[in-house]
């Protein structure tokens, strides 16, 4: 039987132990793996590995020894409780072994949990599970996680007091980063809020949210945008010691000032423009970017972008002989001085 997205979400949370098995397939391996982990945890409980109630095979294993999947579902464990056989990275070359196991399955056998990449509608494996009366097939697509899915992850991490503004921030972040990164972020949030009974705030989210650039580069760009000229040299030296290249610095600076320009030039004003930034900003970081955009104004930011464009062209010029980092440092100092001009 085929489950749609809404039905699948409910089934992953409360799987039926009497079913023969389930096929979970999709182009994003991380999304498929997360759903498989959720299903197995709900089906078997936390001690399945220790109690040897979960057998793991791979699709490649079945090509070499097709009988081992049938042996695994029929084997009797030492511990009581639900058993499962997990076959990872299956495809149609493993279909004969899996289809044989489906036919031979009887009540009391281990449940089959199969994961695969993207499968066409004509796939033997997909057609077998979709047409089976006691098994399910679920396609996992690259849709952003629903609010309910996010609430489930937070609940599993014991994060329950989430105001609306914090939930909105989490939804935006989940839409902009991969599912694995978001799951790791929730784990970090759980550790960050350990024994903290206060509601989840935007500052908490900002403290653990993935950053698009390294902290040192963020520090440098904030120093430049805020006109702190004397601090540019030491931070630039630290970035140089880390192996940062001049072209990368110029690209990062251009990205930062384009974002400021987008905020400052928004028809509804910077206060509305900051809400249109993607990926979205929250808490102190959002306030800082808003202050910078308001302080610079659209006109001076156009000048800043011209300076950075000219510097980028110089860096890429075949006839350029000046040290690349010196060119970037000169441009950044010029921008810092421009930020203080009135």
Coordinates of C-alpha atoms in Angstrom, one line a residue, residues 108 182 223 331:
X108 CA 5.8 -13.4 14.3
X182 CA 18.3 21.1 11.5
X223 CA 34.1 45.9 12.2
X331 CA 39.4 48.5 0.3

